[in-house]
């Protein structure tokens, strides 16, 4: 037999060569044929042939050693056949097991036979790979390109990660994940044997006892330096957020260049990056990624099925939750109502035309304000316009009944009329001003009816059809209103290239989602907190539908064509209107509203050239303006 031991660097090991049973049988024959060459005493002599090879075997043990070598050869062959699905068993035994004591070959054979013949221990349960993949992502980032790539996980890369308690040196915004120490300690007895290590110096100092002290090698394995530890994964949420924005912009650029293959890859990458985010940014990125995906695959049947959910009833429901979750619509109603009240001052017959009736949330406050007016309330006529319902129900009539009951309760003469129209451009001016029966536009004293036209987040939808907005403004001009109140989103989602529109929408809706998250206020109890979360989730879905329309749709289908206050000034001026400055009362109303709503923290009301804007911190998000017929158009 020949023994070899070599040390290597990374990935190396030690090895040995075991002589076959045939070799030992031949050696045994030589020893029995010439006993005078090998030993002086059968009981204690040592064979000189094996001693020359470095192995000291007593003559009395030769037969037993030869028999055990044959058994070892058979056991190793059967182990190889049984472990065909684990090809690393025998090579690992050959590379990791070292025999350092040539004087005790018989004992070593006993240990090898007992190891190979022992039943395999049960394997430890596998780590929860799914949970690890859900909470951990490995990034392969190329610094030479703005587009980052994600390295796919290999089976060996899946580990059971869990958050490490934040150390004192950790900074805010950084999440550290490490290995579970217990997962490293799960080692089967067979694995322990394969991982034995032994230093030559320690074995030489033990002498003949080293071969018998087989447990010392296992003890050395527990105290030896462990295998190279996996690197700790540090996720910087701020850095990932920046990369997420860059990925969104790169994806929009790919869509604009009609590189749909690159856009598809980036959409998947955005989903991975968004998973490491929390709060509003994760939700915004999810909605924008979904919108881009719908744009890329807009011809798939799934997109057509989703469009069936775009019903007026669902839109009204989401609109109601948006009203409850944040102050934007309340701001719009308060400021517009204040402008209408001031325009109706001293009038005995007033008529309000609402371009977006929905649930009629704006008008109970106006009815109550008119009821408290000095000298008594005027006679109010309300004309509400809304889209047809998919279930053919008369939702506008139901809203009118509720308002009529309220008006009767507070003593206001009230008349209501509803118009169902798919678009405001389908209406005519005579339909808006005519009265029921033989009633005229003047009362017995000849006083003309004062008209106010109200539009809250409605006019921008007309920009999807060429000439529709101009037609509606001409219709408004024909009814000669005292006041026209216009509330619109303070954003430009209707001009420039797709990339410009995408960039503007990303900034706008990021601020909007941030305000939903940070401006909700503290709930008084668990029930109120649950109600707030419900309103917030539905409000996010309401904004998500807008994002989808801005990003995924084109042509007449893209109805969310928001424009800035400056752009509306130009359009209204060209249509024959001039600004009617909102008074100080409107500003006070808005300020009082914000004071009641979460203390107004984060929200800001500003006056700009007679118009009022409500924004989140420094970003204006919604604007209210008032208009009247210009002197030139009145003649």
GROMACS .gro file of N, CA and C in nm, residues 407-522:
model
  348
  407UNK      N    1  -8.316   7.004   0.109
  407UNK     CA    2  -8.363   7.141   0.085
  407UNK      C    3  -8.497   7.166   0.155
  408UNK      N    4  -8.584   7.067   0.152
  408UNK     CA    5  -8.713   7.082   0.219
  408UNK      C    6  -8.695   7.094   0.369
  409UNK      N    7  -8.601   7.020   0.424
  409UNK     CA    8  -8.577   7.024   0.567
  409UNK      C    9  -8.528   7.160   0.614
  410UNK      N   10  -8.441   7.225   0.536
  410UNK     CA   11  -8.383   7.352   0.578
  410UNK      C   12  -8.457   7.472   0.518
  411UNK      N   13  -8.565   7.448   0.444
  411UNK     CA   14  -8.648   7.557   0.396
  411UNK      C   15  -8.596   7.631   0.274
  412UNK      N   16  -8.540   7.558   0.177
  412UNK     CA   17  -8.490   7.618   0.053
  412UNK      C   18  -8.576   7.570  -0.062
  413UNK      N   19  -8.625   7.663  -0.142
  413UNK     CA   20  -8.701   7.628  -0.262
  413UNK      C   21  -8.604   7.566  -0.363
  414UNK      N   22  -8.629   7.441  -0.396
  414UNK     CA   23  -8.529   7.364  -0.472
  414UNK      C   24  -8.595   7.294  -0.591
  415UNK      N   25  -8.529   7.304  -0.707
  415UNK     CA   26  -8.571   7.236  -0.829
  415UNK      C   27  -8.449   7.164  -0.888
  416UNK      N   28  -8.473   7.044  -0.931
  416UNK     CA   29  -8.361   6.962  -0.979
  416UNK      C   30  -8.394   6.900  -1.115
  417UNK      N   31  -8.289   6.891  -1.198
  417UNK     CA   32  -8.303   6.827  -1.328
  417UNK      C   33  -8.170   6.760  -1.363
  418UNK      N   34  -8.176   6.636  -1.409
  418UNK     CA   35  -8.056   6.561  -1.443
  418UNK      C   36  -8.048   6.529  -1.590
  419UNK      N   37  -7.925   6.534  -1.644
  419UNK     CA   38  -7.899   6.497  -1.783
  419UNK      C   39  -7.794   6.386  -1.787
  420UNK      N   40  -7.828   6.278  -1.857
  420UNK     CA   41  -7.732   6.169  -1.877
  420UNK      C   42  -7.667   6.188  -2.012
  421UNK      N   43  -7.535   6.200  -2.013
  421UNK     CA   44  -7.461   6.225  -2.138
  421UNK      C   45  -7.325   6.156  -2.129
  422UNK      N   46  -7.288   6.090  -2.236
  422UNK     CA   47  -7.156   6.025  -2.240
  422UNK      C   48  -7.044   6.127  -2.243
  423UNK      N   49  -7.070   6.245  -2.299
  423UNK     CA   50  -6.972   6.352  -2.305
  423UNK      C   51  -7.043   6.486  -2.293
  424UNK      N   52  -6.975   6.581  -2.232
  424UNK     CA   53  -7.031   6.716  -2.222
  424UNK      C   54  -7.052   6.778  -2.359
  425UNK      N   55  -6.973   6.734  -2.455
  425UNK     CA   56  -6.985   6.789  -2.590
  425UNK      C   57  -7.115   6.748  -2.659
  426UNK      N   58  -7.186   6.652  -2.602
  426UNK     CA   59  -7.314   6.609  -2.661
  426UNK      C   60  -7.430   6.700  -2.621
  427UNK      N   61  -7.408   6.794  -2.529
  427UNK     CA   62  -7.515   6.882  -2.481
  427UNK      C   63  -7.526   7.008  -2.567
  428UNK      N   64  -7.641   7.073  -2.558
  428UNK     CA   65  -7.664   7.201  -2.623
  428UNK      C   66  -7.702   7.303  -2.516
  429UNK      N   67  -7.676   7.429  -2.544
  429UNK     CA   68  -7.699   7.534  -2.445
  429UNK      C   69  -7.847   7.547  -2.409
  430UNK      N   70  -7.936   7.529  -2.507
  430UNK     CA   71  -8.079   7.542  -2.479
  430UNK      C   72  -8.127   7.435  -2.383
  431UNK      N   73  -8.063   7.318  -2.382
  431UNK     CA   74  -8.102   7.212  -2.291
  431UNK      C   75  -8.072   7.251  -2.146
  432UNK      N   76  -7.972   7.335  -2.125
  432UNK     CA   77  -7.931   7.369  -1.990
  432UNK      C   78  -8.015   7.479  -1.928
  433UNK      N   79  -8.065   7.572  -2.009
  433UNK     CA   80  -8.132   7.689  -1.954
  433UNK      C   81  -8.283   7.678  -1.956
  434UNK      N   82  -8.341   7.586  -2.037
  434UNK     CA   83  -8.486   7.578  -2.043
  434UNK      C   84  -8.541   7.522  -1.914
  435UNK      N   85  -8.661   7.562  -1.880
  435UNK     CA   86  -8.724   7.522  -1.756
  435UNK      C   87  -8.842   7.430  -1.786
  436UNK      N   88  -8.885   7.362  -1.682
  436UNK     CA   89  -9.000   7.272  -1.696
  436UNK      C   90  -9.130   7.351  -1.712
  437UNK      N   91  -9.223   7.300  -1.786
  437UNK     CA   92  -9.355   7.362  -1.801
  437UNK      C   93  -9.344   7.496  -1.871
  438UNK      N   94  -9.420   7.591  -1.821
  438UNK     CA   95  -9.425   7.723  -1.882
  438UNK      C   96  -9.343   7.827  -1.805
  439UNK      N   97  -9.255   7.777  -1.718
  439UNK     CA   98  -9.175   7.871  -1.642
  439UNK      C   99  -9.079   7.944  -1.734
  440UNK      N  100  -9.063   8.071  -1.712
  440UNK     CA  101  -8.969   8.149  -1.790
  440UNK      C  102  -8.841   8.171  -1.717
  441UNK      N  103  -8.749   8.245  -1.782
  441UNK     CA  104  -8.620   8.273  -1.722
  441UNK      C  105  -8.626   8.390  -1.625
  442UNK      N  106  -8.742   8.457  -1.619
  442UNK     CA  107  -8.757   8.573  -1.530
  442UNK      C  108  -8.874   8.551  -1.435
  443UNK      N  109  -8.865   8.611  -1.316
  443UNK     CA  110  -8.975   8.600  -1.221
  443UNK      C  111  -9.078   8.711  -1.247
  444UNK      N  112  -9.172   8.723  -1.154
  444UNK     CA  113  -9.280   8.820  -1.174
  444UNK      C  114  -9.229   8.963  -1.177
  445UNK      N  115  -9.121   8.989  -1.112
  445UNK     CA  116  -9.065   9.124  -1.109
  445UNK      C  117  -8.964   9.147  -1.221
  446UNK      N  118  -8.950   9.049  -1.308
  446UNK     CA  119  -8.861   9.064  -1.422
  446UNK      C  120  -8.714   9.041  -1.392
  447UNK      N  121  -8.684   8.980  -1.277
  447UNK     CA  122  -8.543   8.954  -1.244
  447UNK      C  123  -8.496   8.830  -1.317
  448UNK      N  124  -8.384   8.843  -1.382
  448UNK     CA  125  -8.328   8.731  -1.459
  448UNK      C  126  -8.260   8.632  -1.365
  449UNK      N  127  -8.263   8.506  -1.404
  449UNK     CA  128  -8.201   8.400  -1.325
  449UNK      C  129  -8.049   8.410  -1.333
  450UNK      N  130  -7.984   8.407  -1.219
  450UNK     CA  131  -7.837   8.409  -1.215
  450UNK      C  132  -7.786   8.267  -1.232
  451UNK      N  133  -7.692   8.250  -1.325
  451UNK     CA  134  -7.642   8.117  -1.361
  451UNK      C  135  -7.496   8.104  -1.319
  452UNK      N  136  -7.463   7.989  -1.263
  452UNK     CA  137  -7.325   7.953  -1.232
  452UNK      C  138  -7.296   7.817  -1.294
  453UNK      N  139  -7.181   7.804  -1.357
  453UNK     CA  140  -7.138   7.676  -1.416
  453UNK      C  141  -7.021   7.625  -1.334
  454UNK      N  142  -7.030   7.500  -1.293
  454UNK     CA  143  -6.929   7.440  -1.205
  454UNK      C  144  -6.870   7.316  -1.272
  455UNK      N  145  -6.736   7.312  -1.276
  455UNK     CA  146  -6.667   7.196  -1.333
  455UNK      C  147  -6.552   7.158  -1.241
  456UNK      N  148  -6.561   7.041  -1.181
  456UNK     CA  149  -6.456   6.989  -1.092
  456UNK      C  150  -6.396   6.865  -1.157
  457UNK      N  151  -6.274   6.880  -1.205
  457UNK     CA  152  -6.198   6.769  -1.266
  457UNK      C  153  -6.273   6.706  -1.384
  458UNK      N  154  -6.333   6.792  -1.469
  458UNK     CA  155  -6.410   6.742  -1.582
  458UNK      C  156  -6.360   6.793  -1.717
  459UNK      N  157  -6.318   6.918  -1.725
  459UNK     CA  158  -6.287   6.977  -1.856
  459UNK      C  159  -6.168   6.909  -1.924
  460UNK      N  160  -6.072   6.859  -1.849
  460UNK     CA  161  -5.954   6.799  -1.913
  460UNK      C  162  -5.990   6.675  -1.995
  461UNK      N  163  -6.101   6.610  -1.962
  461UNK     CA  164  -6.142   6.491  -2.037
  461UNK      C  165  -6.183   6.525  -2.180
  462UNK      N  166  -6.224   6.649  -2.203
  462UNK     CA  167  -6.266   6.690  -2.337
  462UNK      C  168  -6.150   6.704  -2.433
  463UNK      N  169  -6.028   6.712  -2.383
  463UNK     CA  170  -5.913   6.734  -2.470
  463UNK      C  171  -5.878   6.612  -2.553
  464UNK      N  172  -5.939   6.497  -2.523
  464UNK     CA  173  -5.911   6.377  -2.602
  464UNK      C  174  -5.984   6.378  -2.736
  465UNK      N  175  -6.082   6.466  -2.751
  465UNK     CA  176  -6.157   6.477  -2.877
  465UNK      C  177  -6.134   6.616  -2.936
  466UNK      N  178  -6.094   6.620  -3.056
  466UNK     CA  179  -6.063   6.747  -3.122
  466UNK      C  180  -6.186   6.836  -3.128
  467UNK      N  181  -6.171   6.957  -3.077
  467UNK     CA  182  -6.278   7.055  -3.082
  467UNK      C  183  -6.384   7.041  -2.975
  468UNK      N  184  -6.376   6.936  -2.890
  468UNK     CA  185  -6.482   6.914  -2.790
  468UNK      C  186  -6.479   7.023  -2.683
  469UNK      N  187  -6.361   7.060  -2.635
  469UNK     CA  188  -6.354   7.163  -2.532
  469UNK      C  189  -6.403   7.297  -2.585
  470UNK      N  190  -6.366   7.332  -2.705
  470UNK     CA  191  -6.409   7.458  -2.763
  470UNK      C  192  -6.561   7.463  -2.776
  471UNK      N  193  -6.622   7.351  -2.814
  471UNK     CA  194  -6.768   7.347  -2.827
  471UNK      C  195  -6.836   7.368  -2.692
  472UNK      N  196  -6.783   7.302  -2.587
  472UNK     CA  197  -6.843   7.315  -2.454
  472UNK      C  198  -6.828   7.457  -2.401
  473UNK      N  199  -6.713   7.519  -2.424
  473UNK     CA  200  -6.693   7.655  -2.376
  473UNK      C  201  -6.785   7.753  -2.450
  474UNK      N  202  -6.810   7.727  -2.577
  474UNK     CA  203  -6.907   7.811  -2.649
  474UNK      C  204  -7.046   7.793  -2.592
  475UNK      N  205  -7.079   7.671  -2.555
  475UNK     CA  206  -7.209   7.645  -2.492
  475UNK      C  207  -7.220   7.719  -2.359
  476UNK      N  208  -7.113   7.718  -2.280
  476UNK     CA  209  -7.112   7.790  -2.152
  476UNK      C  210  -7.127   7.939  -2.176
  477UNK      N  211  -7.058   7.988  -2.274
  477UNK     CA  212  -7.066   8.131  -2.304
  477UNK      C  213  -7.207   8.171  -2.344
  478UNK      N  214  -7.280   8.079  -2.409
  478UNK     CA  215  -7.414   8.110  -2.457
  478UNK      C  216  -7.515   8.123  -2.344
  479UNK      N  217  -7.492   8.055  -2.232
  479UNK     CA  218  -7.587   8.066  -2.121
  479UNK      C  219  -7.559   8.189  -2.035
  480UNK      N  220  -7.454   8.264  -2.068
  480UNK     CA  221  -7.419   8.389  -2.003
  480UNK      C  222  -7.416   8.376  -1.850
  481UNK      N  223  -7.325   8.296  -1.798
  481UNK     CA  224  -7.320   8.276  -1.653
  481UNK      C  225  -7.257   8.395  -1.581
  482UNK      N  226  -7.294   8.411  -1.457
  482UNK     CA  227  -7.228   8.510  -1.374
  482UNK      C  228  -7.090   8.463  -1.330
  483UNK      N  229  -7.075   8.335  -1.313
  483UNK     CA  230  -6.948   8.279  -1.265
  483UNK      C  231  -6.930   8.140  -1.325
  484UNK      N  232  -6.807   8.108  -1.357
  484UNK     CA  233  -6.769   7.973  -1.400
  484UNK      C  234  -6.654   7.928  -1.311
  485UNK      N  235  -6.674   7.823  -1.236
  485UNK     CA  236  -6.569   7.772  -1.147
  485UNK      C  237  -6.506   7.647  -1.211
  486UNK      N  238  -6.375   7.648  -1.215
  486UNK     CA  239  -6.300   7.539  -1.278
  486UNK      C  240  -6.197   7.487  -1.178
  487UNK      N  241  -6.199   7.358  -1.152
  487UNK     CA  242  -6.100   7.292  -1.066
  487UNK      C  243  -6.034   7.183  -1.150
  488UNK      N  244  -5.902   7.188  -1.155
  488UNK     CA  245  -5.827   7.091  -1.235
  488UNK      C  246  -5.697   7.052  -1.163
  489UNK      N  247  -5.644   6.936  -1.198
  489UNK     CA  248  -5.514   6.895  -1.147
  489UNK      C  249  -5.406   6.991  -1.197
  490UNK      N  250  -5.314   7.024  -1.112
  490UNK     CA  251  -5.206   7.116  -1.149
  490UNK      C  252  -5.089   7.033  -1.201
  491UNK      N  253  -5.102   6.989  -1.326
  491UNK     CA  254  -5.000   6.904  -1.389
  491UNK      C  255  -5.016   6.914  -1.539
  492UNK      N  256  -4.910   6.878  -1.609
  492UNK     CA  257  -4.913   6.879  -1.755
  492UNK      C  258  -4.895   6.736  -1.806
  493UNK      N  259  -5.007   6.669  -1.828
  493UNK     CA  260  -5.005   6.532  -1.879
  493UNK      C  261  -5.063   6.525  -2.020
  494UNK      N  262  -5.052   6.637  -2.093
  494UNK     CA  263  -5.115   6.641  -2.225
  494UNK      C  264  -5.023   6.698  -2.332
  495UNK      N  265  -4.899   6.713  -2.305
  495UNK     CA  266  -4.813   6.773  -2.407
  495UNK      C  267  -4.680   6.703  -2.417
  496UNK      N  268  -4.605   6.737  -2.520
  496UNK     CA  269  -4.472   6.683  -2.539
  496UNK      C  270  -4.473   6.537  -2.578
  497UNK      N  271  -4.359   6.474  -2.561
  497UNK     CA  272  -4.343   6.333  -2.595
  497UNK      C  273  -4.396   6.244  -2.482
  498UNK      N  274  -4.400   6.117  -2.510
  498UNK     CA  275  -4.442   6.022  -2.407
  498UNK      C  276  -4.349   6.027  -2.287
  499UNK      N  277  -4.220   6.041  -2.309
  499UNK     CA  278  -4.124   6.046  -2.199
  499UNK      C  279  -4.149   6.169  -2.112
  500UNK      N  280  -4.178   6.284  -2.174
  500UNK     CA  281  -4.208   6.404  -2.096
  500UNK      C  282  -4.334   6.384  -2.012
  501UNK      N  283  -4.435   6.325  -2.073
  501UNK     CA  284  -4.560   6.302  -2.001
  501UNK      C  285  -4.539   6.202  -1.886
  502UNK      N  286  -4.460   6.101  -1.913
  502UNK     CA  287  -4.432   6.001  -1.810
  502UNK      C  288  -4.357   6.063  -1.694
  503UNK      N  289  -4.257   6.146  -1.725
  503UNK     CA  290  -4.177   6.209  -1.619
  503UNK      C  291  -4.264   6.299  -1.532
  504UNK      N  292  -4.347   6.380  -1.596
  504UNK     CA  293  -4.435   6.469  -1.520
  504UNK      C  294  -4.533   6.390  -1.434
  505UNK      N  295  -4.587   6.283  -1.489
  505UNK     CA  296  -4.683   6.202  -1.413
  505UNK      C  297  -4.615   6.133  -1.295
  506UNK      N  298  -4.492   6.088  -1.313
  506UNK     CA  299  -4.420   6.022  -1.205
  506UNK      C  300  -4.398   6.116  -1.088
  507UNK      N  301  -4.358   6.239  -1.116
  507UNK     CA  302  -4.339   6.337  -1.009
  507UNK      C  303  -4.472   6.373  -0.944
  508UNK      N  304  -4.574   6.394  -1.024
  508UNK     CA  305  -4.704   6.437  -0.972
  508UNK      C  306  -4.765   6.331  -0.880
  509UNK      N  307  -4.773   6.207  -0.928
  509UNK     CA  308  -4.839   6.104  -0.849
  509UNK      C  309  -4.753   6.056  -0.733
  510UNK      N  310  -4.622   6.074  -0.741
  510UNK     CA  311  -4.540   6.045  -0.623
  510UNK      C  312  -4.576   6.138  -0.508
  511UNK      N  313  -4.594   6.266  -0.539
  511UNK     CA  314  -4.636   6.361  -0.435
  511UNK      C  315  -4.777   6.331  -0.386
  512UNK      N  316  -4.865   6.292  -0.477
  512UNK     CA  317  -5.002   6.262  -0.437
  512UNK      C  318  -5.007   6.141  -0.344
  513UNK      N  319  -4.935   6.034  -0.377
  513UNK     CA  320  -4.933   5.917  -0.291
  513UNK      C  321  -4.866   5.947  -0.158
  514UNK      N  322  -4.764   6.029  -0.161
  514UNK     CA  323  -4.697   6.067  -0.037
  514UNK      C  324  -4.792   6.142   0.055
  515UNK      N  325  -4.876   6.228  -0.002
  515UNK     CA  326  -4.972   6.303   0.080
  515UNK      C  327  -5.079   6.212   0.137
  516UNK      N  328  -5.119   6.108   0.062
  516UNK     CA  329  -5.215   6.013   0.116
  516UNK      C  330  -5.159   5.939   0.236
  517UNK      N  331  -5.030   5.907   0.228
  517UNK     CA  332  -4.966   5.831   0.336
  517UNK      C  333  -4.936   5.920   0.457
  518UNK      N  334  -4.893   6.043   0.431
  518UNK     CA  335  -4.847   6.127   0.540
  518UNK      C  336  -4.946   6.227   0.592
  519UNK      N  337  -5.059   6.246   0.524
  519UNK     CA  338  -5.154   6.349   0.566
  519UNK      C  339  -5.284   6.295   0.619
  520UNK      N  340  -5.286   6.167   0.660
  520UNK     CA  341  -5.412   6.110   0.704
  520UNK      C  342  -5.451   6.144   0.846
  521UNK      N  343  -5.354   6.182   0.929
  521UNK     CA  344  -5.386   6.214   1.068
  521UNK      C  345  -5.393   6.089   1.154
  522UNK      N  346  -5.410   6.110   1.285
  522UNK     CA  347  -5.415   6.002   1.381
  522UNK      C  348  -5.560   5.958   1.405
   0.00000   0.00000   0.00000
